[in-house]
Short mmCIF file of C-alpha atoms and ligand atoms in Angstrom, two decimals:
data_model
loop_
_atom_site.label_atom_id
_atom_site.label_comp_id
_atom_site.label_asym_id
_atom_site.label_seq_id
_atom_site.Cartn_x
_atom_site.Cartn_y
_atom_site.Cartn_z
CA UNK A 1 23.39 -15.95 -17.27
CA UNK A 2 23.35 -18.71 -14.62
CA UNK A 3 21.53 -17.83 -11.39
CA UNK A 4 23.36 -17.99 -8.04
CA UNK A 5 21.60 -21.25 -7.17
CA UNK A 6 22.78 -22.97 -10.35
CA UNK A 7 19.18 -23.46 -11.48
CA UNK A 8 17.96 -22.29 -14.90
CA UNK A 9 16.43 -18.83 -15.44
CA UNK A 10 12.70 -18.76 -14.67
CA UNK A 11 11.72 -18.16 -18.31
CA UNK A 12 13.42 -21.45 -19.20
CA UNK A 13 11.77 -23.22 -16.25
CA UNK A 14 8.35 -22.08 -17.43
CA UNK A 15 9.06 -23.16 -21.03
CA UNK A 16 10.53 -26.54 -20.02
CA UNK A 17 7.64 -27.44 -17.73
CA UNK A 18 4.86 -25.84 -19.80
CA UNK A 19 3.60 -23.54 -17.03
CA UNK A 20 1.67 -21.00 -19.13
CA UNK A 21 0.01 -18.61 -16.69
CA UNK A 22 -3.64 -19.30 -15.89
CA UNK A 23 -5.85 -16.39 -14.93
CA UNK A 24 -8.24 -18.51 -12.87
CA UNK A 25 -5.37 -19.35 -10.49
CA UNK A 26 -4.26 -15.73 -10.18
CA UNK A 27 -0.98 -16.55 -11.92
CA UNK A 28 1.17 -13.45 -12.43
CA UNK A 29 4.73 -14.66 -12.05
CA UNK A 30 7.84 -12.83 -10.87
CA UNK A 31 10.71 -13.85 -13.11
CA UNK A 32 13.44 -11.51 -11.87
CA UNK A 33 15.46 -13.30 -9.18
CA UNK A 34 16.96 -10.01 -7.97
CA UNK A 35 13.44 -8.83 -7.24
CA UNK A 36 12.40 -12.04 -5.49
CA UNK A 37 15.57 -11.88 -3.35
CA UNK A 38 14.63 -8.31 -2.43
CA UNK A 39 11.15 -9.43 -1.35
CA UNK A 40 12.73 -12.24 0.69
CA UNK A 41 15.01 -9.70 2.41
CA UNK A 42 11.98 -7.53 3.22
CA UNK A 43 10.77 -10.44 5.36
CA UNK A 44 13.69 -9.88 7.75
CA UNK A 45 16.44 -12.25 8.84
CA UNK A 46 15.24 -15.63 7.64
CA UNK A 47 18.19 -17.68 8.88
CA UNK A 48 16.50 -18.66 12.15
CA UNK A 49 12.98 -19.05 10.75
CA UNK A 50 10.84 -21.51 8.90
CA UNK A 51 8.85 -19.95 6.06
CA UNK A 52 5.34 -20.77 4.86
CA UNK A 53 4.98 -19.73 1.23
CA UNK A 54 1.59 -19.71 -0.50
CA UNK A 55 1.53 -20.22 -4.25
CA UNK A 56 5.19 -20.69 -5.24
CA UNK A 57 4.29 -21.13 -8.93
CA UNK A 58 7.50 -21.79 -10.89
CA UNK A 59 9.48 -20.92 -7.74
CA UNK A 60 10.96 -17.43 -8.18
CA UNK A 61 10.17 -16.29 -4.65
CA UNK A 62 10.92 -19.75 -3.26
CA UNK A 63 14.43 -19.50 -4.69
CA UNK A 64 14.78 -16.02 -3.19
CA UNK A 65 13.74 -17.28 0.24
CA UNK A 66 16.16 -20.20 0.14
CA UNK A 67 19.05 -18.13 -1.23
CA UNK A 68 18.44 -15.57 1.53
CA UNK A 69 18.92 -18.31 4.11
CA UNK A 70 15.46 -19.49 5.21
CA UNK A 71 15.92 -22.46 7.56
CA UNK A 72 13.11 -24.40 5.87
CA UNK A 73 10.38 -23.47 3.39
CA UNK A 74 6.95 -25.09 3.12
CA UNK A 75 5.55 -24.11 -0.27
CA UNK A 76 1.87 -24.86 -0.92
CA UNK A 77 0.86 -24.78 -4.58
CA UNK A 78 -2.53 -25.66 -6.02
CA UNK A 79 -1.35 -26.08 -9.61
CA UNK A 80 0.21 -29.53 -10.18
CA UNK A 81 1.98 -28.28 -13.33
CA UNK A 82 4.43 -26.41 -11.05
CA UNK A 83 5.52 -29.48 -9.07
CA UNK A 84 8.41 -30.68 -11.31
CA UNK A 85 9.95 -27.19 -11.30
CA UNK A 86 9.64 -27.00 -7.53
CA UNK A 87 11.15 -30.49 -7.17
CA UNK A 88 14.29 -29.22 -8.93
CA UNK A 89 14.61 -26.44 -6.36
CA UNK A 90 14.24 -28.98 -3.54
CA UNK A 91 17.19 -30.91 -5.00
CA UNK A 92 19.33 -27.75 -5.14
CA UNK A 93 18.57 -27.03 -1.45
CA UNK A 94 18.63 -30.48 0.20
CA UNK A 95 16.34 -30.89 3.20
CA UNK A 96 15.16 -27.27 3.15
CA UNK A 97 12.13 -27.25 0.83
CA UNK A 98 8.89 -29.16 1.28
CA UNK A 99 6.26 -28.75 -1.43
CA UNK A 100 2.60 -29.56 -0.94
CA UNK A 101 0.16 -29.78 -3.83
CA UNK A 102 -2.82 -28.37 -1.96
CA UNK A 103 -5.13 -25.42 -1.44
CA UNK A 104 -3.39 -23.07 1.01
CA UNK A 105 -6.74 -22.39 2.67
CA UNK A 106 -6.72 -26.00 3.86
CA UNK A 107 -3.17 -26.21 5.21
CA UNK A 108 -2.11 -25.54 8.79
CA UNK A 109 1.59 -24.57 8.77
CA UNK A 110 1.97 -25.92 12.32
CA UNK A 111 1.60 -29.46 10.96
CA UNK A 112 4.81 -29.02 8.94
CA UNK A 113 6.98 -26.25 10.41
CA UNK A 114 8.50 -25.26 13.72
CA UNK A 115 8.44 -21.79 15.22
CA UNK A 116 9.54 -19.12 14.61
CA UNK A 117 7.49 -19.08 11.41
CA UNK A 118 7.31 -16.27 8.87
CA UNK A 119 4.73 -16.23 6.09
CA UNK A 120 5.91 -14.85 2.77
CA UNK A 121 3.90 -14.91 -0.46
CA UNK A 122 3.16 -13.36 -3.79
CA UNK A 123 -0.49 -14.12 -3.24
CA UNK A 124 -3.07 -15.01 -5.81
CA UNK A 125 -5.21 -11.87 -5.67
CA UNK A 126 -8.45 -13.81 -5.47
CA UNK A 127 -7.60 -15.39 -2.09
CA UNK A 128 -5.24 -12.76 -0.67
CA UNK A 129 -7.66 -10.84 1.54
CA UNK A 130 -9.29 -14.02 2.79
CA UNK A 131 -5.93 -15.52 3.77
CA UNK A 132 -4.84 -12.31 5.49
CA UNK A 133 -8.09 -12.13 7.46
CA UNK A 134 -7.67 -15.74 8.56
CA UNK A 135 -4.08 -15.16 9.63
CA UNK A 136 -5.23 -12.14 11.64
CA UNK A 137 -8.05 -14.00 13.39
CA UNK A 138 -6.52 -17.11 14.98
CA UNK A 139 -8.25 -18.60 18.05
CA UNK A 140 -5.63 -17.04 20.34
CA UNK A 141 -3.13 -14.19 20.05
CA UNK A 142 -0.14 -14.12 19.48
CA UNK A 143 -0.49 -16.24 16.34
CA UNK A 144 1.79 -19.05 15.21
CA UNK A 145 3.59 -16.67 12.81
CA UNK A 146 5.98 -13.83 13.67
CA UNK A 147 5.53 -11.85 10.47
CA UNK A 148 3.67 -11.75 7.17
CA UNK A 149 5.33 -10.38 4.04
CA UNK A 150 2.69 -10.38 1.35
CA UNK A 151 2.13 -9.05 -2.13
CA UNK A 152 -1.27 -7.49 -2.74
CA UNK A 153 -2.75 -5.30 -5.36
CA UNK A 154 -1.74 -1.80 -4.29
CA UNK A 155 -5.26 -0.74 -3.41
CA UNK A 156 -5.58 -3.61 -0.89
CA UNK A 157 -2.14 -2.80 0.56
CA UNK A 158 -3.31 0.78 1.09
CA UNK A 159 -6.41 -0.48 2.90
CA UNK A 160 -4.19 -2.43 5.32
CA UNK A 161 -2.05 0.56 6.37
CA UNK A 162 -4.73 3.30 6.03
CA UNK A 163 -5.18 5.92 8.74
CA UNK A 164 -8.45 7.50 9.98
CA UNK A 165 -9.90 10.12 7.68
CA UNK A 166 -8.80 8.40 4.48
CA UNK A 167 -11.08 6.62 2.04
CA UNK A 168 -9.08 3.41 2.38
CA UNK A 169 -9.59 3.28 6.19
CA UNK A 170 -11.94 0.50 7.18
CA UNK A 171 -12.26 -2.95 8.75
CA UNK A 172 -9.03 -4.31 7.29
CA UNK A 173 -6.95 -1.36 8.58
CA UNK A 174 -8.42 -1.68 12.05
CA UNK A 175 -7.93 -5.44 12.27
CA UNK A 176 -4.37 -5.30 10.91
CA UNK A 177 -3.25 -2.32 12.97
CA UNK A 178 -4.84 -3.60 16.18
CA UNK A 179 -2.71 -6.73 16.00
CA UNK A 180 0.39 -5.88 13.99
CA UNK A 181 2.83 -3.22 12.92
CA UNK A 182 2.01 -2.98 9.21
CA UNK A 183 3.85 -1.06 6.52
CA UNK A 184 4.20 -1.04 2.76
CA UNK A 185 7.81 -1.95 2.01
CA UNK A 186 7.77 -2.02 -1.80
CA UNK A 187 5.54 -1.05 -4.69
CA UNK A 188 5.73 -2.76 -8.08
CA UNK A 189 4.44 -1.74 -11.51
CA UNK A 190 2.42 -4.21 -13.60
CA UNK A 191 5.48 -4.90 -15.82
CA UNK A 192 7.27 -6.59 -12.89
CA UNK A 193 5.00 -9.61 -13.49
CA UNK A 194 4.50 -12.06 -16.33
CA UNK A 195 1.85 -11.66 -17.56
CA UNK A 196 1.42 -8.04 -16.41
CA UNK A 197 -1.77 -7.58 -14.35
CA UNK A 198 -3.95 -4.50 -14.86
CA UNK A 199 -3.12 -3.07 -11.44
CA UNK A 200 -0.06 -1.94 -9.49
CA UNK A 201 1.07 -4.14 -6.61
CA UNK A 202 2.66 -3.60 -3.23
CA UNK A 203 4.39 -5.73 -0.62
CA UNK A 204 3.14 -5.28 2.94
CA UNK A 205 5.20 -6.42 5.92
CA UNK A 206 3.18 -7.09 9.08
CA UNK A 207 4.91 -7.93 12.37
CA UNK A 208 2.71 -9.59 14.98
CA UNK A 209 2.45 -7.62 18.23
CA UNK A 210 2.89 -9.74 21.37
CA UNK A 211 -0.62 -8.63 22.38
CA UNK A 212 -3.26 -6.45 20.72
CA UNK A 213 -2.27 -2.78 20.63
CA UNK A 214 -5.15 -1.79 22.94
CA UNK A 215 -7.24 -4.07 25.14
CA UNK A 216 -10.63 -5.03 23.67
CA UNK A 217 -12.73 -8.11 23.13
CA UNK A 218 -12.22 -9.17 19.53
CA UNK A 219 -15.88 -10.07 18.93
CA UNK A 220 -17.23 -6.83 20.36
CA UNK A 221 -14.67 -4.76 18.46
CA UNK A 222 -15.51 -6.60 15.25
CA UNK A 223 -19.24 -6.04 15.77
CA UNK A 224 -18.78 -2.29 16.24
CA UNK A 225 -16.43 -1.88 13.31
CA UNK A 226 -18.62 -3.98 11.01
CA UNK A 227 -21.73 -1.98 11.92
CA UNK A 228 -19.91 1.34 11.51
CA UNK A 229 -18.31 0.62 8.17
CA UNK A 230 -21.26 -1.26 6.67
CA UNK A 231 -23.01 2.11 6.73
CA UNK A 232 -19.98 4.35 6.47
CA UNK A 233 -21.92 7.40 5.28
CA UNK A 234 -24.14 7.39 8.38
CA UNK A 235 -23.31 9.06 11.65
CA UNK A 236 -22.22 6.69 14.42
CA UNK A 237 -25.32 7.35 16.50
CA UNK A 238 -27.32 5.81 13.64
CA UNK A 239 -24.95 3.14 12.33
CA UNK A 240 -24.19 1.76 15.82
CA UNK A 241 -27.77 1.83 17.05
CA UNK A 242 -28.16 -1.91 16.91
CA UNK A 243 -24.82 -2.62 18.61
CA UNK A 244 -25.58 -1.38 22.13
CA UNK A 245 -28.29 0.39 24.13
CA UNK A 246 -27.95 4.16 24.61
CA UNK A 247 -25.16 4.36 22.08
CA UNK A 248 -25.29 8.15 21.87
CA UNK A 249 -24.70 8.52 25.63
CA UNK A 250 -21.90 5.98 25.50
CA UNK A 251 -20.14 7.81 22.68
CA UNK A 252 -20.50 11.12 24.51
CA UNK A 253 -19.11 9.65 27.72
CA UNK A 254 -15.95 8.71 25.80
CA UNK A 255 -15.65 12.11 24.14
CA UNK A 256 -16.51 10.67 20.70
CA UNK A 257 -18.92 12.83 18.67
CA UNK A 258 -22.10 10.82 17.93
CA UNK A 259 -22.29 12.75 14.65
CA UNK A 260 -18.88 11.46 13.51
CA UNK A 261 -18.67 8.78 10.80
CA UNK A 262 -16.91 5.43 11.10
CA UNK A 263 -13.91 6.51 9.04
CA UNK A 264 -13.10 9.38 11.42
CA UNK A 265 -12.63 7.23 14.53
CA UNK A 266 -9.18 6.09 15.65
CA UNK A 267 -8.34 2.50 16.46
CA UNK A 268 -7.80 3.51 20.10
CA UNK A 269 -11.31 5.01 20.31
CA UNK A 270 -12.85 1.90 18.75
CA UNK A 271 -11.12 -0.16 21.44
CA UNK A 272 -12.31 2.20 24.21
CA UNK A 273 -15.87 1.87 22.91
CA UNK A 274 -15.55 -1.92 22.73
CA UNK A 275 -14.42 -2.02 26.37
CA UNK A 276 -17.31 0.19 27.48
CA UNK A 277 -19.88 -1.89 25.58
CA UNK A 278 -18.43 -5.15 26.90
CA UNK A 279 -18.61 -3.82 30.45
CA UNK A 280 -22.26 -2.69 30.35
N1 SAM B 1 5.07 -17.08 -6.19
C1 SAM B 1 5.04 -17.11 -7.62
C2 SAM B 1 5.76 -15.88 -8.16
O1 SAM B 1 5.95 -14.96 -7.37
O2 SAM B 1 6.08 -15.86 -9.34
C3 SAM B 1 3.63 -17.20 -8.17
C4 SAM B 1 2.70 -16.10 -7.73
S1 SAM B 1 1.11 -16.12 -8.50
C5 SAM B 1 0.61 -14.46 -8.17
C6 SAM B 1 0.06 -17.00 -7.36
C7 SAM B 1 0.30 -18.52 -7.25
O3 SAM B 1 -0.62 -19.06 -6.29
C8 SAM B 1 0.08 -19.30 -8.50
O4 SAM B 1 1.16 -20.17 -8.72
C9 SAM B 1 -1.22 -20.10 -8.26
O5 SAM B 1 -1.26 -21.35 -8.94
C10 SAM B 1 -1.17 -20.28 -6.77
N2 SAM B 1 -2.48 -20.45 -6.12
C11 SAM B 1 -3.66 -19.89 -6.47
N3 SAM B 1 -4.62 -20.21 -5.58
C12 SAM B 1 -4.02 -20.98 -4.63
C13 SAM B 1 -4.47 -21.62 -3.45
N4 SAM B 1 -5.74 -21.53 -3.03
N5 SAM B 1 -3.59 -22.35 -2.73
C14 SAM B 1 -2.29 -22.47 -3.13
N6 SAM B 1 -1.81 -21.88 -4.24
C15 SAM B 1 -2.65 -21.14 -4.98
#
């Protein structure tokens, strides 16, 4: 059956251009255009936004983004074998798709796109957390992007949205929830991909807050959270010893039990502690 964009089905695209999936590049492709359109819709109204897509591969999600009305898409793909397939999509959507054969870690979307910018990607799992951490730690906040809609392995997605008291709660949850509204909008079984990975996957949608949820100095907050979670079995009075003088008294003054462990402390309390430490 012909797709709505008049381009061939993705299985044919892969066969024509010889894009057999390579594990080293994290290649697990989405071949169902209904599914890629659904992911594109999860990114919100794209009609007034430019989109930065990491790792378009044979272009399933790229086609979804364009069909759902993205103003422009910058697609950065490391694997040169995908370029001819992506060039065909650019022809079907004149002036709306720019493809770069590059490592996404080296590309600054601001050099190619105009705001508002949304980032949407079925990420290669090996660089997903690194890219997310980079996008969440720009030199100034708010960042250049309005939202991130990203596929992760489900366990990483759960770490992003985790709440205190859960095993998944840690540095990633605190960073993401300090700066964004983050929620899991879709979960996908391994069979949704070709080839099927070993793990389940989930799409997380993160909307940048205009300013961090609670005031705190990013470096101080990061230092506390790193120290706490690097020794997550220890009580805070021990794990945070090296972070500030008289840590036990400081915790008590904020009503935080010095015997609590890092995973029991709310984001708000981490920010209160960061403010107290920065002020003394
Ligand atoms: N978006 C496609 C889809 O949904 O079918 C492909 C997703 S696949 C999980 C990840 C893609 O990212 C692959 O095409 C891979 O070649 C590409 N990739 C891997 N590392 C990359 C990097 N550092 N920069 C840009 N692309 C990368």
